[in-house]
């Protein structure tokens, strides 16, 4: 979509009178003005010459002025062919040097508030210049009406070239008080890019817009804003890249490096003018700014500009909702959720509920298990509102309710509560599938994930196959979850094949995650050498892309994801080397991981494993303690600390049992915790309880994925 210059409608009045030519007054008096309707609308060449001759003799007009007046008359009557025929007789190119000299001399010697031109010998009057400029403009408009856009643009450009050559420092003040030169020039500035757009020359249109903005032409604020807006939209949607001219390029960060950056700069200037009320509020400017900042990932900048909008332009709930969208897109879901709490809180209780805020709140809560209970409330409100006004969103509410209840089950302390939430989760997700049918692959994915977490592996596999068909195999997370489900079925080779297939379809950042999953599958299959080689490839890819992500400040979320993957790769390698008893290599890998994030609980946990492998139990216990001080609920360190306490024999059983019960509270499906709890029970003499624990550990291990499902 191109936003062409939407200049105001041309209203060509009668030519202004001047002391040296009374053409306008006498011409109107003789009945030849545009308001006289008894002239034939079309002239042949003989008639034109006769009228010109009469005007010359009676009104003392020169040849060009006569044609300019007659051409204006024909244009006003809508006879564009006849008007063009008249205007063709004016040799503008021969007159251009005289016009440039006249504009330069008369604007230079013009006194403030002077209403007449100073008498200069052999210099064309400003009235004559204005009349000729109007003739060029009307000729251009006539060509436009006849569909000859390229010719029209070239004619219109003559006006801009002429005035620009005469006024090197821009338009002086007060020049428009007694002649139409300024008016004609402004109309030409707005018309020229529009004509180039119609002719299909977008690069010329961009150049024309820039010419209107380079010099101080004293454009009215609304007119200047319109040119800036039209240039921004052309750069955004035109599909062309026009480099800035050398005189506009400045060394430093302020010079736009692309058309999109230039468009954003223009739109930011316009939004600032709206905030200061220098121009009227224009919702289209905010729409274009939203689009441009969104495609470049500058969501926080978009939020800043939304916050600067004046009160009353958006409803409070609507403003909070828009801001929440911005911050969520920027990866700040907590900030977004706080804004949605405002939109859905008690302060808005007297107003009609803003449905999108409840829906978005339910979605954000479904992404974070810690907000599961709040998400249930949001989702129930969505379902209630959907039943009364938005029935097509009923399935969405059920989807988020099922997802949040599944998350609530995973953080529940009581087994009875967990069972209820798990059952309700599957119930509402199945309802959402029935409600939405095959129109929402997200529902099917969530159902497959919940079935996988509850170890309903066959059902989960079927759900993911349907999801993959719905997504035409283009979803990285779909292939990843499918590979994990297959690995939980102990089909590790098939899982690796799925990952290889997904690698061929994935983009760069997704390939990194899939490569790590492939390496983990190779470790599970007792292939440490192949896994190390896969990690080498992974780290090489990360290193090659690191510079790009560091420079792309707008995509901070992707850069952080890549950084986290790099740290996890070094941690995985350290674990491999610990198992291979290559302690020096393991220490090197842990150090590299800690350079990325010194306070990673997993790095300290691996350090503890490294000490434990070297029988440095006290140092190992200290490392596990540091890991738990960073993240008290880090399950691997909880289990490792319990195992180490059993080895140390310092009143181990009650403390070890406490550690392991806490681990099972956090993750009831952790087979390692069940196994070690069985050891504690056996050491305590509770053989039946130990047998039950070992049985649970065995069954859970048979259905354990190589990575956590969620």
Coordinates of N, CA and C in Angstrom, one line a residue, residues 397-476:
X397 N -10.7 -19.7 25.7 CA -10.7 -19.7 27.1 C -10.5 -21.1 27.7
X398 N -11.2 -22.1 27.0 CA -11.0 -23.5 27.5 C -9.5 -24.0 27.3
X399 N -8.9 -23.6 26.2 CA -7.5 -23.9 26.0 C -6.6 -23.4 27.1
X400 N -6.8 -22.1 27.4 CA -5.9 -21.5 28.4 C -6.2 -22.0 29.8
X401 N -7.5 -22.3 30.1 CA -7.9 -22.9 31.4 C -7.3 -24.3 31.5
X402 N -7.3 -25.1 30.5 CA -6.7 -26.4 30.6 C -5.2 -26.4 30.8
X403 N -4.6 -25.4 30.0 CA -3.1 -25.3 30.2 C -2.7 -24.8 31.5
X404 N -3.5 -23.8 32.1 CA -3.1 -23.3 33.4 C -3.4 -24.3 34.5
X405 N -4.4 -25.1 34.3 CA -4.7 -26.2 35.3 C -3.6 -27.3 35.3
X406 N -3.1 -27.5 34.1 CA -1.9 -28.5 34.0 C -0.7 -27.9 34.7
X407 N -0.5 -26.6 34.5 CA 0.7 -26.0 35.2 C 0.4 -25.9 36.7
X408 N -0.8 -25.7 37.1 CA -1.1 -25.7 38.6 C -0.9 -27.1 39.2
X409 N -1.1 -28.1 38.4 CA -0.9 -29.5 38.9 C 0.6 -29.7 39.2
X410 N 1.4 -29.1 38.4 CA 2.9 -29.3 38.5 C 3.5 -28.6 39.7
X411 N 2.8 -27.6 40.2 CA 3.3 -26.8 41.3 C 2.5 -27.1 42.6
X412 N 1.6 -28.1 42.5 CA 0.8 -28.4 43.7 C 1.6 -29.2 44.7
X413 N 1.3 -29.0 46.0 CA 2.0 -29.7 47.0 C 1.2 -31.0 47.4
X414 N -0.1 -30.9 47.4 CA -0.9 -32.1 47.7 C -1.2 -33.0 46.5
X415 N -1.1 -34.3 46.7 CA -1.3 -35.2 45.7 C -2.8 -35.2 45.2
X416 N -3.7 -35.0 46.2 CA -5.1 -35.0 45.8 C -5.4 -33.8 44.9
X417 N -4.8 -32.6 45.3 CA -5.0 -31.4 44.4 C -4.4 -31.6 43.1
X418 N -3.2 -32.2 43.0 CA -2.6 -32.4 41.7 C -3.4 -33.3 40.8
X419 N -4.0 -34.4 41.3 CA -4.8 -35.3 40.5 C -6.0 -34.6 40.0
X420 N -6.6 -33.7 40.8 CA -7.8 -33.0 40.3 C -7.4 -32.0 39.2
X421 N -6.3 -31.3 39.4 CA -5.9 -30.4 38.3 C -5.5 -31.1 37.0
X422 N -4.9 -32.2 37.1 CA -4.5 -33.0 35.9 C -5.7 -33.5 35.2
X423 N -6.7 -33.9 35.9 CA -7.9 -34.4 35.3 C -8.7 -33.3 34.6
X424 N -8.8 -32.1 35.3 CA -9.5 -31.0 34.8 C -8.7 -30.4 33.5
X425 N -7.4 -30.5 33.6 CA -6.6 -30.0 32.5 C -6.9 -30.7 31.2
X426 N -6.9 -32.1 31.2 CA -7.2 -32.9 30.0 C -8.7 -32.7 29.6
X427 N -9.6 -32.5 30.6 CA -11.0 -32.3 30.3 C -11.2 -31.0 29.4
X428 N -10.6 -29.9 29.9 CA -10.9 -28.6 29.2 C -10.1 -28.5 27.9
X429 N -8.9 -29.2 27.8 CA -8.2 -29.2 26.6 C -8.9 -30.0 25.5
X430 N -9.5 -31.1 25.9 CA -10.3 -31.9 25.0 C -11.5 -31.1 24.5
X431 N -12.1 -30.4 25.5 CA -13.3 -29.5 25.1 C -12.9 -28.5 24.1
X432 N -11.7 -27.9 24.3 CA -11.2 -26.9 23.4 C -11.0 -27.5 22.0
X433 N -10.5 -28.7 21.9 CA -10.3 -29.3 20.7 C -11.6 -29.5 20.0
X434 N -12.6 -30.0 20.7 CA -14.0 -30.2 20.2 C -14.6 -28.9 19.7
X435 N -14.3 -27.8 20.5 CA -14.8 -26.5 20.2 C -14.2 -25.9 18.9
X436 N -12.9 -26.0 18.8 CA -12.1 -25.3 17.7 C -11.9 -26.2 16.5
X437 N -12.1 -27.5 16.7 CA -11.9 -28.5 15.6 C -10.4 -28.4 15.2
X438 N -10.2 -28.4 13.9 CA -8.8 -28.4 13.3 C -8.4 -26.9 13.0
X439 N -9.1 -25.9 13.6 CA -8.7 -24.6 13.2 C -7.6 -24.0 14.1
X440 N -7.3 -24.7 15.2 CA -6.3 -24.1 16.2 C -5.3 -25.2 16.5
X441 N -4.2 -25.2 15.8 CA -3.1 -26.2 16.2 C -2.6 -26.0 17.6
X442 N -2.7 -24.8 18.1 CA -2.1 -24.6 19.4 C -2.8 -25.5 20.5
X443 N -4.1 -25.7 20.3 CA -4.9 -26.5 21.3 C -4.3 -27.9 21.2
X444 N -4.1 -28.4 20.0 CA -3.6 -29.8 19.8 C -2.2 -29.9 20.4
X445 N -1.4 -28.9 20.2 CA -0.1 -29.0 20.8 C -0.1 -29.0 22.4
X446 N -1.0 -28.2 22.9 CA -1.1 -28.1 24.4 C -1.6 -29.5 24.9
X447 N -2.6 -30.0 24.2 CA -3.1 -31.3 24.6 C -2.0 -32.4 24.6
X448 N -1.3 -32.4 23.5 CA -0.2 -33.4 23.4 C 0.9 -33.2 24.5
X449 N 1.2 -31.9 24.8 CA 2.1 -31.7 25.9 C 1.6 -32.1 27.2
X450 N 0.4 -31.9 27.5 CA -0.2 -32.3 28.8 C -0.2 -33.8 28.9
X451 N -0.6 -34.5 27.8 CA -0.6 -35.9 27.8 C 0.8 -36.5 28.0
X452 N 1.8 -35.8 27.4 CA 3.2 -36.3 27.6 C 3.6 -36.1 29.0
X453 N 3.3 -35.0 29.6 CA 3.7 -34.7 31.0 C 3.1 -35.7 32.0
X454 N 1.8 -36.1 31.7 CA 1.2 -37.1 32.5 C 1.5 -38.5 32.1
X455 N 2.5 -38.6 31.2 CA 3.0 -39.9 30.7 C 2.0 -40.7 29.9
X456 N 1.0 -40.1 29.3 CA 0.1 -40.8 28.4 C 0.7 -40.7 27.0
X457 N 1.8 -41.5 26.8 CA 2.7 -41.3 25.7 C 2.0 -41.6 24.4
X458 N 1.2 -42.6 24.3 CA 0.5 -43.0 23.0 C -0.4 -41.9 22.6
X459 N -1.2 -41.4 23.6 CA -2.1 -40.3 23.2 C -1.3 -39.0 22.8
X460 N -0.2 -38.8 23.6 CA 0.6 -37.6 23.2 C 1.2 -37.7 21.8
X461 N 1.6 -38.9 21.5 CA 2.2 -39.1 20.1 C 1.1 -38.9 19.1
X462 N -0.1 -39.4 19.3 CA -1.2 -39.1 18.3 C -1.5 -37.6 18.2
X463 N -1.5 -37.0 19.3 CA -1.8 -35.5 19.3 C -0.7 -34.8 18.5
X464 N 0.5 -35.1 18.7 CA 1.6 -34.4 18.0 C 1.6 -34.7 16.5
X465 N 1.3 -35.9 16.1 CA 1.2 -36.2 14.7 C 0.1 -35.4 14.0
X466 N -1.0 -35.2 14.7 CA -2.1 -34.4 14.2 C -1.6 -32.9 14.1
X467 N -0.9 -32.5 15.1 CA -0.4 -31.1 15.2 C 0.6 -30.9 14.0
X468 N 1.5 -31.8 13.8 CA 2.4 -31.7 12.7 C 1.8 -31.6 11.3
X469 N 0.7 -32.4 11.1 CA -0.1 -32.3 9.9 C -0.7 -31.0 9.7
X470 N -1.2 -30.4 10.8 CA -1.9 -29.1 10.8 C -0.9 -28.0 10.5
X471 N 0.3 -28.2 10.9 CA 1.4 -27.2 10.7 C 2.2 -27.5 9.5
X472 N 1.9 -28.5 8.8 CA 2.6 -28.9 7.6 C 4.1 -29.1 7.8
X473 N 4.4 -29.6 9.0 CA 5.8 -29.9 9.4 C 6.7 -28.8 9.6
X474 N 6.1 -27.5 9.8 CA 7.0 -26.3 9.8 C 7.2 -25.8 11.2
X475 N 6.8 -26.6 12.3 CA 7.0 -26.1 13.6 C 8.1 -26.8 14.3
X476 N 9.1 -26.0 14.7 CA 10.3 -26.6 15.4 C 9.9 -27.2 16.7

